[in-house]
Amino acid sequence: MNKYLLNFFLDFRSLIRLARPMMSNSFSVMFDRPNRLAPVYITWLVTYKCNCRCLHCSNRYDSDWANNEDIAKELKKDEILKVAHRIGRSKIWGVSLSGGEPLVRDDIFEVIKILRKYNKVVNLSTNGEFLKKYADQIIDLGVNTISISFDSHKPEVHDHLRSNVGLFEKAVAGIEELKNKRKRSGPKIKVRCTISRKNFLDMEEYIKFWQDKVDQVVFQPIQNTFIHQVQNNELLFNKDDYQKLDQMIKDLIKKYSFMNNLYYKYIPLFLLDPQKLVEKKIFRCFFRSNFNLSIDPYGVVQPCHGVRSQVIGNVKEEDIIDLWKKQQTFEFQRALRAKKCNCICWEDGNFFNLYLVRLFNLTEKLLFWKNFPEQGVRVEQEIENEPNRYK
């Protein structure tokens, strides 16, 4: 077990707080009934503004820094702090703050302070450029996990893929600053690599470079899905790459215990033919749809921010828990977890989903087979409604 997971499971208080929403959500899915408590996790995109122009990323504005009209629509300071308090008072276990780049928001540390005041587990996803500058605030406020995106252990490759010269060196310096100043309780530091045609042959070198420098190493496949729309198609895998990738991952699983799980095992099949994962009942959307809610920079709330038609409300107008309890939310959840839903994504944060699938496959066979809907979200309709989004 890697250091990150070990420390996580040793945090007994965190586990106690996790147990209630986790059990409530699990029973909700098994018995196909609305869950009236709270989601386990909130994925909160606090801004689309970013200091990078990553070649694989769609969670950003396309103009320099951002379009002023779009920025004006993002939650104001009083609004975002109000939402943070509402999340804090709920039974929600954790929050992942993402973007864009969350550290470009002037009020982000006030948001974190509020969430930590209520003992929420906070993950901060960042490209790392501002880590050294804000290391003291991150540590003093008790951020639990820092997730830093590194697409290569080679500075020139990473900076090219992120369109930000000097980013690698700044992010590494930020990691060192955090390690030198952090307390026994954290934050835990993990690096995440988006593997593509440009870097997948260097996966083992990447592990060797980082394994003694951070607490966790994570790979996530590039994906042109309804959650991530790739900006540069040259990064996408072609048929000739799959065999190489498949063999490489098999070899890495034998060498590195942290990769010996379903998430890494099925990455090649996800890239080659994702619908086979659905047909073989390896993948169904349980975690993102039924244990998680997403909030975008404008306050829009969805079970999944990738399927834009499934909007259940806005936190500027309603409490997050009131939105969670809506019958409409339950119907969206059922559609996403349906047996033949053709919406599929592959993210490290949702690896637990693959084990939930195995559990609920078993419950279907034993007890609840007829309760689950056959048909689910038809994302072709999403493309028809918003053709420019899915080019």
Coordinates of C-alpha atoms in Angstrom, one line a residue:
M1 CA 0.0 0.0 0.0
N2 CA 1.5 3.4 -1.0
K3 CA 2.1 6.1 1.6
Y4 CA -0.9 8.2 0.5
L5 CA -3.4 5.4 1.0
L6 CA -1.8 4.3 4.2
N7 CA -2.1 7.8 5.7
F8 CA -5.6 8.0 4.5
F9 CA -6.8 4.8 6.2
L10 CA -5.0 5.8 9.4
D11 CA -7.1 8.9 9.6
F12 CA -9.8 7.3 11.6
R13 CA -11.8 10.5 12.1
S14 CA -11.9 11.1 8.3
L15 CA -13.2 7.5 7.9
I16 CA -16.0 8.0 10.4
R17 CA -17.2 11.1 8.6
L18 CA -17.0 9.2 5.3
A19 CA -19.0 6.3 6.5
R20 CA -22.5 7.9 6.8
P21 CA -22.7 9.5 3.3
M22 CA -21.0 6.4 1.7
M23 CA -23.5 4.0 3.2
S24 CA -26.5 6.2 2.5
N25 CA -25.5 6.5 -1.2
S26 CA -24.7 2.8 -1.5
F27 CA -28.2 1.8 -0.2
S28 CA -29.8 4.4 -2.4
V29 CA -28.2 2.7 -5.5
M30 CA -28.9 -0.8 -4.4
F31 CA -32.5 -0.2 -3.6
D32 CA -33.0 2.3 -6.5
R33 CA -34.4 5.0 -4.1
P34 CA -33.5 8.7 -3.8
N35 CA -30.8 9.5 -1.3
R36 CA -31.9 12.2 1.1
L37 CA -28.6 12.8 3.0
A38 CA -25.8 14.2 0.9
P39 CA -23.3 13.4 -1.9
V40 CA -20.0 11.9 -0.7
Y41 CA -17.9 14.3 -2.7
I42 CA -18.3 17.7 -4.5
T43 CA -16.2 18.4 -7.7
W44 CA -16.0 22.2 -7.7
L45 CA -14.6 23.9 -10.7
V46 CA -14.1 27.3 -9.1
T47 CA -12.9 29.1 -12.3
Y48 CA -12.1 28.5 -15.9
K49 CA -9.3 31.1 -15.8
C50 CA -5.9 29.5 -16.1
N51 CA -2.2 30.5 -16.6
C52 CA -1.7 27.5 -19.0
R53 CA -3.0 26.5 -22.4
C54 CA -2.7 22.8 -22.1
L55 CA -3.0 21.0 -25.5
H56 CA -5.4 18.3 -24.1
C57 CA -7.6 20.5 -21.9
S58 CA -11.1 21.9 -22.5
N59 CA -11.7 23.4 -19.0
R60 CA -10.5 26.8 -19.9
Y61 CA -11.3 30.0 -21.8
D62 CA -9.7 30.2 -25.3
S63 CA -8.7 33.8 -25.2
D64 CA -5.7 35.2 -23.3
W65 CA -6.5 34.6 -19.6
A66 CA -10.2 34.8 -20.2
N67 CA -13.1 36.5 -22.0
N68 CA -14.2 39.4 -19.7
E69 CA -17.9 38.6 -20.3
D70 CA -17.5 35.0 -19.2
I71 CA -15.4 36.0 -16.2
A72 CA -18.2 38.3 -15.1
K73 CA -20.5 35.3 -15.0
E74 CA -18.4 33.4 -12.5
L75 CA -19.5 33.3 -8.8
K76 CA -18.6 36.5 -7.0
K77 CA -16.8 36.4 -3.7
D78 CA -19.9 36.7 -1.5
E79 CA -21.6 33.9 -3.5
I80 CA -18.7 31.5 -3.5
L81 CA -18.2 31.9 0.3
K82 CA -21.9 31.4 0.9
V83 CA -21.7 28.1 -1.0
A84 CA -18.6 27.0 1.0
H85 CA -20.6 27.5 4.2
R86 CA -23.5 25.6 2.9
I87 CA -21.2 22.7 1.9
G88 CA -19.6 22.9 5.3
R89 CA -22.9 22.6 7.2
S90 CA -23.9 19.5 5.2
K91 CA -22.9 15.8 5.5
I92 CA -20.7 16.1 2.4
W93 CA -17.4 14.4 3.2
G94 CA -15.0 16.0 0.8
V95 CA -14.5 18.7 -1.9
S96 CA -12.1 18.8 -4.9
L97 CA -11.2 22.3 -5.9
S98 CA -10.3 22.5 -9.6
G99 CA -10.5 24.7 -12.7
G100 CA -8.9 26.1 -14.7
E101 CA -6.4 27.0 -12.1
P102 CA -8.0 27.5 -8.7
L103 CA -5.1 29.5 -7.3
V104 CA -5.8 32.4 -9.7
R105 CA -8.9 33.2 -7.6
D106 CA -8.1 35.9 -5.0
D107 CA -10.7 34.3 -2.6
I108 CA -9.7 30.7 -2.9
F109 CA -8.0 30.5 0.5
E110 CA -11.1 32.0 2.2
V111 CA -13.1 29.1 0.5
I112 CA -10.5 26.6 1.8
K113 CA -10.6 28.1 5.3
I114 CA -14.3 27.7 5.5
L115 CA -14.3 24.1 4.3
R116 CA -11.6 23.1 6.7
K117 CA -13.4 24.8 9.5
Y118 CA -16.2 22.3 9.0
N119 CA -13.6 19.4 8.8
K120 CA -14.2 18.8 5.1
V121 CA -11.5 16.8 3.3
V122 CA -10.1 19.2 0.7
N123 CA -8.2 18.3 -2.5
L124 CA -6.6 21.1 -4.4
S125 CA -5.9 20.4 -8.1
T126 CA -3.3 22.8 -9.6
N127 CA -0.7 23.1 -12.3
G128 CA 1.8 24.0 -9.7
E129 CA 3.1 27.4 -10.9
F130 CA 1.9 29.2 -7.7
L131 CA 2.7 26.5 -5.1
K132 CA 5.8 28.1 -3.8
K133 CA 4.1 31.5 -3.5
Y134 CA 1.2 30.1 -1.5
A135 CA 2.9 27.2 0.3
D136 CA 2.4 28.8 3.8
Q137 CA -1.3 29.4 3.2
I138 CA -1.8 25.9 1.9
I139 CA -0.1 24.3 4.9
D140 CA -1.6 26.6 7.5
L141 CA -5.2 26.1 6.3
G142 CA -4.7 22.3 6.4
V143 CA -5.3 21.3 2.8
N144 CA -5.4 17.5 2.8
T145 CA -4.1 16.7 -0.7
I146 CA -2.4 18.7 -3.4
S147 CA -2.8 17.2 -6.9
I148 CA -0.3 18.6 -9.3
S149 CA -0.4 18.0 -13.1
F150 CA 2.9 16.9 -14.6
D151 CA 2.7 15.5 -18.1
S152 CA 6.3 14.5 -18.2
H153 CA 9.4 14.3 -16.0
K154 CA 11.2 16.1 -18.8
P155 CA 10.8 19.9 -18.4
E156 CA 10.8 20.7 -22.1
V157 CA 8.1 18.1 -22.9
H158 CA 5.9 19.2 -19.9
D159 CA 6.2 22.9 -20.7
H160 CA 5.3 22.3 -24.3
L161 CA 2.2 20.3 -23.5
R162 CA 1.1 22.9 -21.0
S163 CA 2.1 25.9 -23.3
N164 CA 3.9 27.5 -20.4
V165 CA 7.7 27.8 -20.5
G166 CA 9.4 27.4 -17.1
L167 CA 6.3 25.8 -15.5
F168 CA 8.1 22.5 -14.7
E169 CA 10.8 24.2 -12.7
K170 CA 8.3 26.5 -10.8
A171 CA 6.1 23.5 -9.9
V172 CA 9.0 21.4 -8.7
A173 CA 10.2 24.3 -6.6
G174 CA 6.7 24.5 -5.1
I175 CA 6.7 20.9 -4.2
E176 CA 10.0 21.2 -2.4
E177 CA 8.7 24.2 -0.5
L178 CA 5.7 22.3 0.6
K179 CA 7.8 19.3 1.6
N180 CA 10.1 21.4 3.7
K181 CA 7.4 23.2 5.5
R182 CA 4.5 20.7 5.8
K183 CA 3.4 19.3 9.0
R184 CA 3.0 15.6 9.9
S185 CA -0.7 15.8 8.9
G186 CA 0.0 16.9 5.4
P187 CA -0.7 18.0 2.8
K188 CA -0.2 14.8 0.9
I189 CA 1.4 15.5 -2.5
K190 CA 0.5 13.6 -5.6
V191 CA 1.5 14.1 -9.2
R192 CA -0.9 13.3 -12.1
C193 CA 0.2 12.6 -15.6
T194 CA -2.2 12.6 -18.6
I195 CA -0.7 9.9 -20.9
S196 CA -0.9 10.5 -24.6
R197 CA 0.9 9.6 -27.8
K198 CA 3.6 12.2 -26.8
N199 CA 4.6 10.7 -23.5
F200 CA 3.3 7.2 -22.8
L201 CA 6.6 5.5 -23.7
D202 CA 8.2 7.3 -20.8
M203 CA 5.8 6.0 -18.1
E204 CA 8.3 3.9 -16.2
E205 CA 10.9 6.7 -16.3
Y206 CA 8.2 9.0 -15.0
I207 CA 7.6 6.7 -12.0
K208 CA 11.3 6.4 -11.2
F209 CA 11.7 10.2 -11.3
W210 CA 8.8 10.9 -9.0
Q211 CA 8.4 8.0 -6.6
D212 CA 10.9 9.3 -4.0
K213 CA 9.8 12.9 -4.4
V214 CA 6.1 12.8 -3.8
D215 CA 3.5 10.7 -1.9
Q216 CA 1.6 9.3 -4.9
V217 CA 2.0 9.0 -8.7
V218 CA -1.1 8.8 -10.9
F219 CA -1.6 8.3 -14.6
Q220 CA -4.8 9.3 -16.4
P221 CA -5.4 8.5 -20.1
I222 CA -6.1 11.3 -22.5
Q223 CA -9.7 11.1 -23.5
N224 CA -11.9 12.8 -26.1
T225 CA -15.1 12.4 -24.2
F226 CA -18.0 14.5 -23.0
I227 CA -16.0 15.6 -19.9
H228 CA -12.7 16.2 -21.7
Q229 CA -12.6 17.6 -25.3
V230 CA -9.0 17.3 -26.6
Q231 CA -7.7 20.5 -28.3
N232 CA -5.0 18.8 -30.3
N233 CA -5.9 15.5 -32.0
E234 CA -2.2 14.6 -32.5
L235 CA -2.1 13.6 -28.8
L236 CA -4.8 10.9 -29.3
F237 CA -3.7 7.3 -29.6
N238 CA -4.0 5.4 -32.9
K239 CA -4.4 1.7 -33.5
D240 CA -0.7 1.1 -33.7
D241 CA -0.2 2.4 -30.2
Y242 CA -2.6 0.2 -28.3
Q243 CA -0.5 -3.0 -28.3
K244 CA 2.6 -1.1 -27.1
L245 CA 0.5 0.6 -24.3
D246 CA -1.2 -2.6 -23.3
Q247 CA 2.2 -4.5 -22.9
M248 CA 3.7 -1.5 -21.1
I249 CA 1.0 -1.3 -18.5
K250 CA 1.1 -5.1 -18.0
D251 CA 4.8 -4.8 -17.3
L252 CA 4.3 -1.9 -15.0
I253 CA 1.6 -3.7 -13.0
K254 CA 4.1 -6.4 -12.3
K255 CA 6.7 -4.0 -11.1
Y256 CA 4.7 -1.4 -9.2
S257 CA 2.0 -2.4 -6.7
F258 CA 0.1 0.9 -6.9
M259 CA -0.8 0.1 -10.5
N260 CA -2.2 -3.4 -9.7
N261 CA -5.8 -2.5 -9.9
L262 CA -8.8 -2.4 -12.3
Y263 CA -8.3 1.2 -13.2
Y264 CA -4.9 0.7 -14.8
K265 CA -5.7 -2.8 -16.1
Y266 CA -8.5 -1.5 -18.4
I267 CA -6.9 1.7 -19.6
P268 CA -5.9 0.2 -23.0
L269 CA -9.4 -1.2 -23.6
F270 CA -10.9 2.1 -22.7
L271 CA -8.7 3.8 -25.3
L272 CA -9.3 1.2 -27.9
D273 CA -13.0 0.4 -27.6
P274 CA -14.7 1.9 -24.5
Q275 CA -18.1 0.5 -25.3
K276 CA -16.8 -3.0 -24.8
L277 CA -16.3 -2.0 -21.2
V278 CA -20.0 -1.3 -21.0
E279 CA -21.0 -4.5 -22.9
K280 CA -18.9 -6.6 -20.6
K281 CA -20.3 -5.0 -17.5
I282 CA -16.9 -3.7 -16.5
F283 CA -18.0 -0.1 -16.5
R284 CA -21.2 1.7 -15.4
C285 CA -21.4 5.2 -14.0
F286 CA -22.1 4.7 -10.3
F287 CA -19.6 6.9 -8.5
R288 CA -19.8 10.2 -10.5
S289 CA -23.6 10.0 -10.9
N290 CA -24.6 8.8 -7.5
F291 CA -21.9 9.8 -5.0
N292 CA -20.8 13.1 -6.5
L293 CA -22.2 16.5 -7.6
S294 CA -20.4 19.0 -9.8
I295 CA -20.4 22.7 -9.5
D296 CA -19.1 24.9 -12.4
P297 CA -17.7 28.4 -12.1
Y298 CA -21.1 29.9 -12.7
G299 CA -22.7 27.9 -9.9
V300 CA -24.5 25.5 -12.2
V301 CA -25.0 22.1 -10.5
Q302 CA -25.0 18.7 -12.3
P303 CA -24.6 15.1 -11.5
C304 CA -21.9 15.1 -14.2
H305 CA -20.5 18.3 -15.7
G306 CA -19.8 16.5 -19.0
V307 CA -23.5 16.0 -19.8
R308 CA -24.6 19.6 -19.9
S309 CA -28.3 19.0 -20.4
Q310 CA -28.5 17.4 -17.0
V311 CA -28.7 20.7 -15.0
I312 CA -30.5 20.4 -11.7
G313 CA -30.1 24.1 -10.6
N314 CA -27.7 26.8 -9.5
V315 CA -26.2 27.3 -6.0
K316 CA -26.8 31.0 -6.3
E317 CA -30.6 30.3 -6.1
E318 CA -30.8 27.0 -4.1
D319 CA -28.9 25.2 -1.3
I320 CA -26.7 22.4 -2.6
I321 CA -28.5 19.8 -0.5
D322 CA -31.9 20.9 -1.7
L323 CA -30.7 20.4 -5.2
W324 CA -29.3 16.9 -4.2
K325 CA -32.7 15.9 -2.9
K326 CA -34.7 16.9 -6.0
Q327 CA -36.6 14.1 -7.8
Q328 CA -35.0 15.4 -11.0
T329 CA -31.5 14.7 -9.6
F330 CA -32.6 11.1 -8.8
E331 CA -33.9 10.7 -12.4
F332 CA -30.6 11.9 -13.8
Q333 CA -28.7 9.6 -11.6
R334 CA -30.8 6.6 -12.8
A335 CA -30.1 7.6 -16.4
L336 CA -26.4 7.7 -15.9
R337 CA -26.2 4.4 -14.1
A338 CA -28.5 2.6 -16.5
K339 CA -27.3 -0.7 -18.0
K340 CA -27.0 0.6 -21.5
C341 CA -25.9 4.2 -20.8
N342 CA -23.3 5.0 -23.5
C343 CA -21.5 7.8 -21.6
I344 CA -18.1 6.7 -20.3
C345 CA -15.0 8.4 -18.9
W346 CA -11.8 7.2 -17.2
E347 CA -10.4 9.3 -14.3
D348 CA -8.2 8.4 -11.4
G349 CA -10.5 10.1 -9.0
N350 CA -13.3 7.7 -9.9
F351 CA -11.3 4.5 -9.8
F352 CA -13.5 3.3 -6.9
N353 CA -16.4 3.2 -9.5
L354 CA -15.0 0.0 -11.0
Y355 CA -15.3 -1.8 -7.7
L356 CA -18.8 -0.5 -7.2
V357 CA -19.7 -1.9 -10.6
R358 CA -18.6 -5.4 -9.4
L359 CA -20.6 -5.0 -6.2
F360 CA -23.8 -3.9 -7.9
N361 CA -23.5 -6.5 -10.7
L362 CA -23.7 -9.0 -7.9
T363 CA -26.6 -7.3 -6.2
E364 CA -28.5 -7.2 -9.5
K365 CA -28.1 -10.9 -10.0
L366 CA -29.1 -11.8 -6.5
L367 CA -31.8 -9.3 -5.6
F368 CA -32.4 -6.2 -7.6
W369 CA -32.1 -7.1 -11.2
K370 CA -35.4 -5.6 -12.4
N371 CA -35.0 -2.3 -10.5
F372 CA -32.2 -0.9 -12.7
P373 CA -33.3 0.9 -15.9
E374 CA -32.1 -0.5 -19.2
Q375 CA -31.6 2.7 -21.2
G376 CA -29.5 5.6 -20.1
V377 CA -28.1 8.9 -21.3
R378 CA -27.9 9.2 -25.1
V379 CA -25.0 11.5 -25.6
E380 CA -25.6 11.7 -29.3
Q381 CA -28.4 14.2 -28.4
E382 CA -25.9 16.3 -26.6
I383 CA -23.8 16.6 -29.8
E384 CA -26.9 17.5 -31.8
N385 CA -27.8 20.2 -29.3
E386 CA -24.3 21.7 -28.9
P387 CA -22.3 20.8 -32.0
N388 CA -19.5 23.3 -31.3
R389 CA -18.8 21.8 -27.9
Y390 CA -17.9 18.4 -29.3
K391 CA -15.8 19.2 -32.4

